[in-house]
Coordinates of N, CA and C and ligand atoms in Angstrom, one line a residue:
W1 N 0.8 -1.2 0.0 CA 0.0 0.0 0.0 C 0.8 1.3 0.0
H2 N 2.1 1.1 0.1 CA 3.0 2.3 0.0 C 2.9 2.9 -1.4
N3 N 2.5 2.1 -2.4 CA 2.4 2.6 -3.8 C 1.1 3.2 -4.1
S4 N 0.2 3.4 -3.1 CA -1.1 3.9 -3.5 C -1.0 5.3 -4.0
P5 N -1.9 5.7 -4.9 CA -1.8 7.0 -5.6 C -2.3 8.1 -4.7
V6 N -1.9 8.2 -3.4 CA -2.3 9.2 -2.5 C -1.1 10.0 -2.0
G7 N -1.2 11.3 -2.0 CA 0.0 12.0 -1.5 C -0.4 13.5 -1.5
P8 N 0.5 14.4 -1.3 CA 0.2 15.8 -1.3 C -0.6 16.2 -2.5
G9 N -1.6 16.9 -2.3 CA -2.4 17.4 -3.5 C -3.5 16.4 -3.9
V10 N -3.6 15.2 -3.3 CA -4.6 14.3 -3.6 C -5.4 14.0 -2.4
E11 N -6.7 14.5 -2.4 CA -7.5 14.3 -1.2 C -8.2 12.9 -1.3
P12 N -8.1 12.1 -0.2 CA -8.9 10.9 -0.2 C -10.4 11.3 -0.2
E13 N -11.2 10.5 -1.0 CA -12.5 10.9 -1.2 C -13.4 10.9 0.0
N14 N -13.1 9.9 0.9 CA -13.8 9.8 2.2 C -12.9 9.1 3.1
P15 N -12.0 9.8 3.8 CA -11.0 9.1 4.6 C -11.5 8.2 5.7
T16 N -12.7 8.6 6.3 CA -13.2 7.8 7.4 C -13.7 6.4 6.9
N17 N -13.9 6.3 5.6 CA -14.3 4.9 5.1 C -13.2 4.0 4.9
R18 N -12.0 4.5 5.0 CA -10.8 3.8 4.6 C -10.2 2.9 5.8
V19 N -11.1 2.4 6.6 CA -10.7 1.6 7.7 C -11.1 0.1 7.3
Y20 N -10.2 -0.7 7.2 CA -10.4 -2.1 6.9 C -9.8 -3.0 7.9
D21 N -10.3 -4.1 8.1 CA -9.6 -5.1 9.0 C -8.4 -5.5 8.2
F22 N -7.2 -5.2 8.8 CA -6.0 -5.4 8.0 C -5.8 -6.9 7.6
C23 N -6.2 -7.8 8.5 CA -6.0 -9.2 8.2 C -6.9 -9.7 7.1
Q24 N -8.1 -9.2 7.0 CA -9.0 -9.7 6.1 C -9.0 -8.9 4.7
R25 N -8.3 -7.8 4.7 CA -8.3 -7.0 3.5 C -7.6 -7.6 2.4
P26 N -8.3 -7.8 1.2 CA -7.6 -8.4 0.1 C -6.5 -7.5 -0.4
R27 N -5.5 -8.1 -1.0 CA -4.3 -7.4 -1.4 C -4.5 -6.2 -2.4
N28 N -5.6 -6.3 -3.2 CA -5.8 -5.3 -4.2 C -6.7 -4.2 -3.7
K29 N -7.1 -4.2 -2.4 CA -8.0 -3.2 -1.8 C -7.2 -1.9 -1.5
K30 N -8.0 -0.9 -1.2 CA -7.3 0.4 -0.8 C -6.6 0.3 0.5
P31 N -5.7 1.2 0.8 CA -4.8 1.1 2.0 C -5.6 1.3 3.2
L32 N -5.1 0.8 4.3 CA -5.7 0.9 5.6 C -5.9 2.4 6.0
F33 N -4.9 3.2 5.8 CA -5.0 4.6 6.0 C -4.3 5.4 4.9
C34 N -4.7 6.6 4.6 CA -4.1 7.4 3.5 C -3.5 8.6 4.2
Y35 N -2.2 8.5 4.4 CA -1.6 9.7 5.1 C -1.3 10.7 4.0
N36 N -1.7 11.9 4.3 CA -1.4 13.0 3.3 C -0.9 14.3 3.9
N37 N -0.8 14.2 5.2 CA -0.2 15.4 5.9 C -1.0 16.6 5.9
F38 N -2.3 16.6 5.4 CA -3.1 17.7 5.6 C -4.5 17.3 6.1
M39 N -4.6 16.2 6.8 CA -5.9 15.7 7.3 C -6.3 16.7 8.4
D40 N -7.7 17.0 8.4 CA -8.1 17.8 9.4 C -8.2 17.0 10.7
K41 N -8.2 17.7 11.8 CA -8.1 17.0 13.1 C -9.3 16.1 13.5
N42 N -10.5 16.6 13.0 CA -11.7 15.7 13.3 C -11.6 14.4 12.6
T43 N -11.1 14.5 11.3 CA -11.0 13.2 10.6 C -10.0 12.3 11.2
L44 N -8.9 12.9 11.7 CA -7.9 12.1 12.4 C -8.5 11.4 13.7
L45 N -9.3 12.2 14.4 CA -9.9 11.6 15.6 C -10.9 10.5 15.2
S46 N -11.6 10.6 14.1 CA -12.6 9.6 13.7 C -11.8 8.3 13.3
Q47 N -10.6 8.6 12.6 CA -9.8 7.5 12.2 C -9.2 6.7 13.4
L48 N -8.8 7.5 14.4 CA -8.2 6.9 15.6 C -9.2 6.0 16.3
E49 N -10.4 6.6 16.4 CA -11.5 5.8 17.0 C -11.7 4.5 16.3
A50 N -11.8 4.6 14.9 CA -12.0 3.4 14.1 C -10.8 2.4 14.2
L51 N -9.6 3.0 14.2 CA -8.4 2.1 14.3 C -8.3 1.3 15.6
L52 N -8.7 2.0 16.7 CA -8.5 1.4 18.0 C -9.7 0.5 18.5
S53 N -10.9 0.8 17.9 CA -12.1 0.2 18.5 C -12.2 -1.3 18.4
A54 N -11.4 -1.9 17.5 CA -11.5 -3.4 17.4 C -10.5 -4.1 18.2
E55 N -9.7 -3.3 19.0 CA -8.6 -4.0 19.7 C -8.5 -3.3 21.1
T56 N -8.1 -4.1 22.1 CA -7.9 -3.6 23.5 C -6.5 -3.7 24.0
D57 N -5.6 -4.3 23.2 CA -4.2 -4.4 23.7 C -3.5 -3.1 23.7
P58 N -3.0 -2.7 24.9 CA -2.4 -1.3 25.0 C -1.2 -1.1 24.1
V59 N -0.4 -2.1 24.0 CA 0.8 -1.8 23.1 C 0.4 -1.6 21.7
A60 N -0.5 -2.5 21.2 CA -0.9 -2.4 19.8 C -1.6 -1.0 19.6
N61 N -2.5 -0.6 20.5 CA -3.2 0.6 20.3 C -2.3 1.8 20.5
M62 N -1.4 1.8 21.4 CA -0.4 2.9 21.6 C 0.4 3.0 20.3
A63 N 0.9 1.9 19.8 CA 1.7 1.9 18.6 C 0.9 2.5 17.4
N64 N -0.3 2.1 17.2 CA -1.1 2.7 16.1 C -1.4 4.2 16.3
T65 N -1.6 4.5 17.6 CA -1.9 5.9 17.9 C -0.7 6.8 17.5
A66 N 0.5 6.3 18.0 CA 1.7 7.1 17.7 C 1.9 7.2 16.2
A67 N 1.7 6.1 15.4 CA 1.9 6.1 14.0 C 0.9 7.1 13.3
L68 N -0.4 7.0 13.7 CA -1.4 7.9 13.1 C -1.1 9.3 13.3
L69 N -0.8 9.7 14.6 CA -0.5 11.1 14.9 C 0.7 11.6 14.1
Y70 N 1.8 10.8 14.2 CA 3.1 11.2 13.6 C 3.0 11.4 12.1
H71 N 2.3 10.4 11.4 CA 2.2 10.5 10.0 C 1.0 11.3 9.5
G72 N 0.0 11.5 10.3 CA -1.2 12.2 9.9 C -1.1 13.7 10.1
L73 N -0.1 14.1 10.8 CA 0.0 15.6 11.1 C 1.3 16.1 10.6
T74 N 1.4 17.4 10.4 CA 2.7 18.0 10.1 C 3.3 18.5 11.3
G75 N 4.6 18.8 11.3 CA 5.2 19.6 12.4 C 5.6 18.8 13.6
L76 N 5.6 17.5 13.5 CA 6.1 16.7 14.7 C 7.4 16.0 14.3
N77 N 8.3 15.9 15.2 CA 9.5 15.1 15.0 C 9.5 13.9 16.0
W78 N 8.6 13.8 16.9 CA 8.5 12.7 17.8 C 7.0 12.6 18.3
A79 N 6.5 11.4 18.4 CA 5.2 11.2 19.0 C 5.1 9.9 19.6
G80 N 4.8 9.8 20.9 CA 4.8 8.5 21.5 C 4.5 8.5 22.9
F81 N 4.8 7.4 23.6 CA 4.3 7.2 25.0 C 5.5 6.8 25.9
Y82 N 5.3 7.2 27.1 CA 6.1 6.7 28.3 C 5.1 6.1 29.3
L83 N 5.4 5.0 29.8 CA 4.5 4.3 30.7 C 5.1 4.2 32.1
L84 N 4.2 4.5 33.1 CA 4.7 4.4 34.5 C 4.8 3.0 34.9
K85 N 6.0 2.6 35.3 CA 6.3 1.2 35.8 C 7.2 1.3 37.0
E86 N 6.8 0.7 38.1 CA 7.6 0.7 39.3 C 8.1 2.1 39.7
G87 N 7.2 3.0 39.6 CA 7.5 4.4 40.1 C 8.3 5.3 39.1
G88 N 8.6 4.8 37.9 CA 9.3 5.7 36.9 C 8.7 5.5 35.6
L89 N 9.0 6.4 34.7 CA 8.5 6.3 33.3 C 9.5 5.5 32.4
V90 N 8.9 4.6 31.6 CA 9.7 3.8 30.7 C 9.1 4.0 29.3
L91 N 10.1 4.1 28.4 CA 9.7 4.3 27.0 C 8.7 3.3 26.4
G92 N 7.7 3.8 25.8 CA 6.7 2.9 25.2 C 6.7 3.0 23.6
P93 N 5.6 2.6 23.0 CA 5.6 2.7 21.5 C 5.7 4.2 21.1
F94 N 6.4 4.4 20.0 CA 6.6 5.8 19.5 C 7.0 5.8 18.0
Q95 N 7.0 7.0 17.4 CA 7.5 7.2 16.1 C 8.4 8.4 16.2
G96 N 9.6 8.3 15.5 CA 10.6 9.4 15.6 C 11.9 8.7 15.9
K97 N 12.9 9.6 16.3 CA 14.2 9.0 16.5 C 14.3 8.3 17.9
P98 N 15.2 7.4 18.1 CA 15.3 6.7 19.4 C 15.4 7.7 20.5
A99 N 14.8 7.3 21.6 CA 14.6 8.3 22.7 C 15.2 7.7 24.0
C100 N 15.3 8.6 25.1 CA 15.8 8.1 26.3 C 14.8 7.1 26.9
V101 N 15.3 6.1 27.6 CA 14.4 4.9 28.0 C 13.7 5.2 29.3
R102 N 14.4 5.8 30.3 CA 13.7 5.9 31.6 C 13.8 7.4 32.0
I103 N 12.7 7.8 32.6 CA 12.6 9.2 33.1 C 11.9 9.1 34.5
C104 N 12.6 9.8 35.4 CA 12.0 9.8 36.8 C 10.8 10.7 36.9
V105 N 9.9 10.4 37.7 CA 8.8 11.3 38.0 C 9.3 12.6 38.6
G106 N 8.8 13.7 38.0 CA 9.3 15.0 38.4 C 10.5 15.6 37.6
R107 N 11.0 14.7 36.7 CA 12.1 15.1 35.8 C 11.6 15.4 34.4
G108 N 12.2 16.4 33.8 CA 11.9 16.6 32.4 C 10.4 17.1 32.2
V109 N 10.0 17.2 31.0 CA 8.6 17.6 30.7 C 7.7 16.5 31.0
C110 N 8.1 15.2 30.7 CA 7.2 14.1 30.9 C 7.0 13.8 32.4
G111 N 8.1 13.8 33.1 CA 8.0 13.5 34.5 C 7.3 14.6 35.3
T112 N 7.3 15.9 34.8 CA 6.6 17.0 35.4 C 5.1 16.8 35.2
A113 N 4.7 16.3 33.9 CA 3.3 16.1 33.6 C 2.7 15.0 34.6
V114 N 3.6 14.0 34.9 CA 3.1 12.9 35.8 C 3.0 13.5 37.2
Q115 N 3.9 14.2 37.6 CA 3.9 14.8 39.0 C 2.7 15.7 39.2
L116 N 2.4 16.5 38.2 CA 1.3 17.5 38.3 C 0.0 16.9 37.9
R117 N 0.0 15.7 37.2 CA -1.2 15.1 36.7 C -1.9 16.1 35.8
K118 N -1.2 16.8 35.0 CA -1.8 17.8 34.1 C -1.0 17.9 32.8
T119 N -1.7 18.3 31.8 CA -1.0 18.6 30.5 C 0.1 19.7 30.7
V120 N 1.3 19.4 30.1 CA 2.3 20.5 30.2 C 2.7 20.8 28.7
C121 N 2.5 22.1 28.4 CA 2.8 22.6 27.1 C 4.1 23.5 27.2
V122 N 5.1 23.2 26.5 CA 6.4 24.0 26.6 C 6.7 24.6 25.2
P123 N 6.5 25.9 25.1 CA 6.7 26.6 23.8 C 8.1 26.6 23.4
D124 N 9.1 26.6 24.3 CA 10.5 26.6 24.0 C 11.2 25.7 25.0
V125 N 11.6 24.5 24.5 CA 12.2 23.5 25.4 C 13.5 24.0 26.1
H126 N 14.2 24.9 25.4 CA 15.4 25.4 25.9 C 15.2 26.3 27.2
L127 N 14.0 26.7 27.4 CA 13.7 27.6 28.5 C 13.0 26.8 29.7
F128 N 12.9 25.5 29.4 CA 12.2 24.6 30.5 C 13.3 24.0 31.3
P129 N 13.4 24.3 32.6 CA 14.5 23.8 33.4 C 14.4 22.3 33.5
G130 N 15.4 21.6 33.2 CA 15.4 20.1 33.3 C 14.9 19.4 32.1
H131 N 14.6 20.1 31.1 CA 14.1 19.4 29.8 C 15.1 18.4 29.4
I132 N 14.6 17.2 29.1 CA 15.5 16.1 28.6 C 15.5 16.1 27.1
A133 N 16.6 16.3 26.5 CA 16.7 16.4 25.0 C 17.1 15.0 24.5
C134 N 16.1 14.5 23.8 CA 16.3 13.2 23.1 C 16.7 13.4 21.6
D135 N 16.1 14.4 21.0 CA 16.4 14.7 19.6 C 16.7 16.2 19.6
S136 N 17.9 16.6 19.1 CA 18.3 18.0 19.2 C 17.4 18.9 18.3
A137 N 16.6 18.3 17.4 CA 15.7 19.0 16.6 C 14.5 19.6 17.4
S138 N 14.2 19.0 18.5 CA 13.0 19.4 19.2 C 13.1 20.8 19.8
Q139 N 12.1 21.6 19.5 CA 12.0 23.0 20.0 C 10.9 23.3 20.9
S140 N 9.7 22.6 20.7 CA 8.6 22.7 21.6 C 8.0 21.4 21.9
E141 N 7.3 21.3 23.0 CA 6.8 19.9 23.4 C 5.5 20.0 24.1
L142 N 4.7 19.0 23.9 CA 3.4 18.9 24.6 C 3.3 17.5 25.2
V143 N 3.0 17.5 26.5 CA 2.9 16.1 27.2 C 1.5 16.1 27.9
I144 N 0.8 15.0 27.6 CA -0.5 14.8 28.2 C -0.5 13.5 29.1
P145 N -0.9 13.7 30.4 CA -0.9 12.5 31.3 C -2.0 11.6 30.9
L146 N -1.8 10.3 31.0 CA -2.8 9.3 30.7 C -3.4 8.8 32.0
I147 N -4.6 9.3 32.3 CA -5.2 9.0 33.6 C -6.5 8.2 33.4
K148 N -6.6 7.0 33.9 CA -7.8 6.2 33.8 C -8.3 5.8 35.1
N149 N -9.6 6.1 35.4 CA -10.2 5.9 36.7 C -9.4 6.4 37.8
G150 N -8.8 7.6 37.6 CA -8.0 8.2 38.7 C -6.6 7.7 38.8
V151 N -6.2 6.7 38.0 CA -4.9 6.2 38.1 C -4.0 6.7 36.9
I152 N -2.9 7.2 37.2 CA -2.0 7.7 36.2 C -1.2 6.5 35.6
L153 N -1.2 6.4 34.3 CA -0.6 5.2 33.6 C 0.7 5.6 32.9
G154 N 0.8 6.8 32.5 CA 1.9 7.3 31.7 C 1.6 8.6 31.0
V155 N 2.3 8.8 29.9 CA 2.1 10.1 29.2 C 2.1 9.9 27.7
L156 N 1.4 10.8 27.0 CA 1.5 10.9 25.5 C 2.4 12.1 25.3
D157 N 3.5 12.0 24.6 CA 4.5 13.0 24.4 C 4.6 13.4 22.9
M158 N 4.5 14.7 22.6 CA 4.7 15.1 21.3 C 5.8 16.2 21.2
D159 N 6.8 16.0 20.3 CA 7.8 17.0 20.1 C 7.7 17.7 18.7
S160 N 8.0 19.0 18.7 CA 8.0 19.7 17.4 C 9.3 20.3 17.1
P161 N 9.7 20.4 15.9 CA 11.0 21.1 15.6 C 10.8 22.6 15.5
H162 N 9.5 23.1 15.7 CA 9.2 24.5 15.7 C 8.9 25.0 17.1
K163 N 9.4 26.2 17.3 CA 9.1 26.9 18.6 C 7.6 27.3 18.6
N164 N 7.0 27.3 19.8 CA 5.6 27.8 19.9 C 4.6 27.0 19.0
Y165 N 4.9 25.7 18.9 CA 4.1 25.0 17.9 C 2.7 24.6 18.3
F166 N 2.5 24.2 19.6 CA 1.3 23.7 20.1 C 0.3 24.7 20.6
S167 N -0.9 24.8 19.9 CA -1.9 25.8 20.3 C -2.8 25.2 21.3
Q168 N -3.7 26.0 21.9 CA -4.8 25.5 22.8 C -5.6 24.5 22.0
E169 N -5.9 24.7 20.7 CA -6.7 23.8 19.9 C -5.9 22.4 19.8
D170 N -4.6 22.5 19.6 CA -3.8 21.3 19.5 C -3.9 20.5 20.9
R171 N -3.8 21.2 21.9 CA -3.8 20.6 23.3 C -5.2 19.9 23.4
A172 N -6.3 20.5 23.1 CA -7.6 19.9 23.2 C -7.6 18.6 22.3
F173 N -7.0 18.7 21.1 CA -7.0 17.6 20.1 C -6.3 16.4 20.7
F174 N -5.1 16.7 21.2 CA -4.2 15.6 21.7 C -4.9 15.0 23.0
E175 N -5.5 15.8 23.8 CA -6.2 15.3 25.0 C -7.3 14.4 24.6
K176 N -8.0 14.8 23.5 CA -9.1 13.9 23.0 C -8.5 12.6 22.5
A177 N -7.4 12.7 21.8 CA -6.8 11.5 21.3 C -6.4 10.5 22.4
A178 N -5.8 11.1 23.5 CA -5.5 10.3 24.7 C -6.7 9.7 25.3
E179 N -7.8 10.4 25.3 CA -9.1 9.9 25.9 C -9.6 8.7 25.0
I180 N -9.5 8.8 23.7 CA -9.9 7.7 22.8 C -9.0 6.5 23.1
L181 N -7.7 6.7 23.2 CA -6.8 5.6 23.5 C -7.2 4.9 24.8
L182 N -7.4 5.7 25.9 CA -7.7 5.1 27.2 C -9.0 4.3 27.2
K183 N -10.0 4.9 26.5 CA -11.3 4.2 26.4 C -11.1 2.8 25.7
N184 N -10.2 2.7 24.8 CA -10.1 1.5 24.0 C -9.0 0.5 24.4
C185 N -8.4 0.7 25.6 CA -7.3 -0.1 26.1 C -7.7 -0.8 27.4
C186 N -7.3 -2.0 27.5 CA -7.4 -2.7 28.8 C -5.9 -2.7 29.4
F187 N -5.7 -1.6 30.2 CA -4.3 -1.5 30.8 C -4.2 -2.5 31.9
Ligands
LIG1 N1 11.8 15.8 26.3 C1 11.2 14.8 27.2 C2 11.9 13.5 27.0 C3 11.3 12.6 26.1 S1 11.6 13.0 24.5 O1 11.1 14.3 24.1 C4 11.1 11.8 23.4 C5 11.2 15.4 28.6 O2 11.8 16.4 28.9 O3 10.7 14.7 29.5

């Protein structure tokens, strides 16, 4: 499906219909998803819901969430998860360059989001005390805590190579994406 005739300048005619069971999909059918880097955010959320709704495995669903966000949006150089295990954050499924594996609660942007149990938006990572640089391209960062039934499970972390990249609207979008993930996972 990498050879599908979809790319910049070609709008999928109805992106939300392009969800197929990957295992049952005949080889000559349309792709599972058509990434074109200018999908609107509501379409992406519908696709995320469709992509996750048939599965409850957290690793599978986090992996597909990271892939959909990273490839469906412009302006990200990293999108993925850290999971809280034995009192610290451990790297989970992600898209982007290899990243640091363990982060203590209270350290960096991710550990701060866990400590505060709140979304942390950093317009300029160089001005955030204790920011942990995994990719030198990162300039701004948004971290959303994953909280289910009052229990914090980890974070969704997005990095951008642009300063001041994440707006209030983006924050609401990524919080909604995290909510969809949590609803569809048996952690
Ligand atoms: N910058 C993060 C570390 C994780 S990477 O961005 C993938 C932080 O300060 O917690």
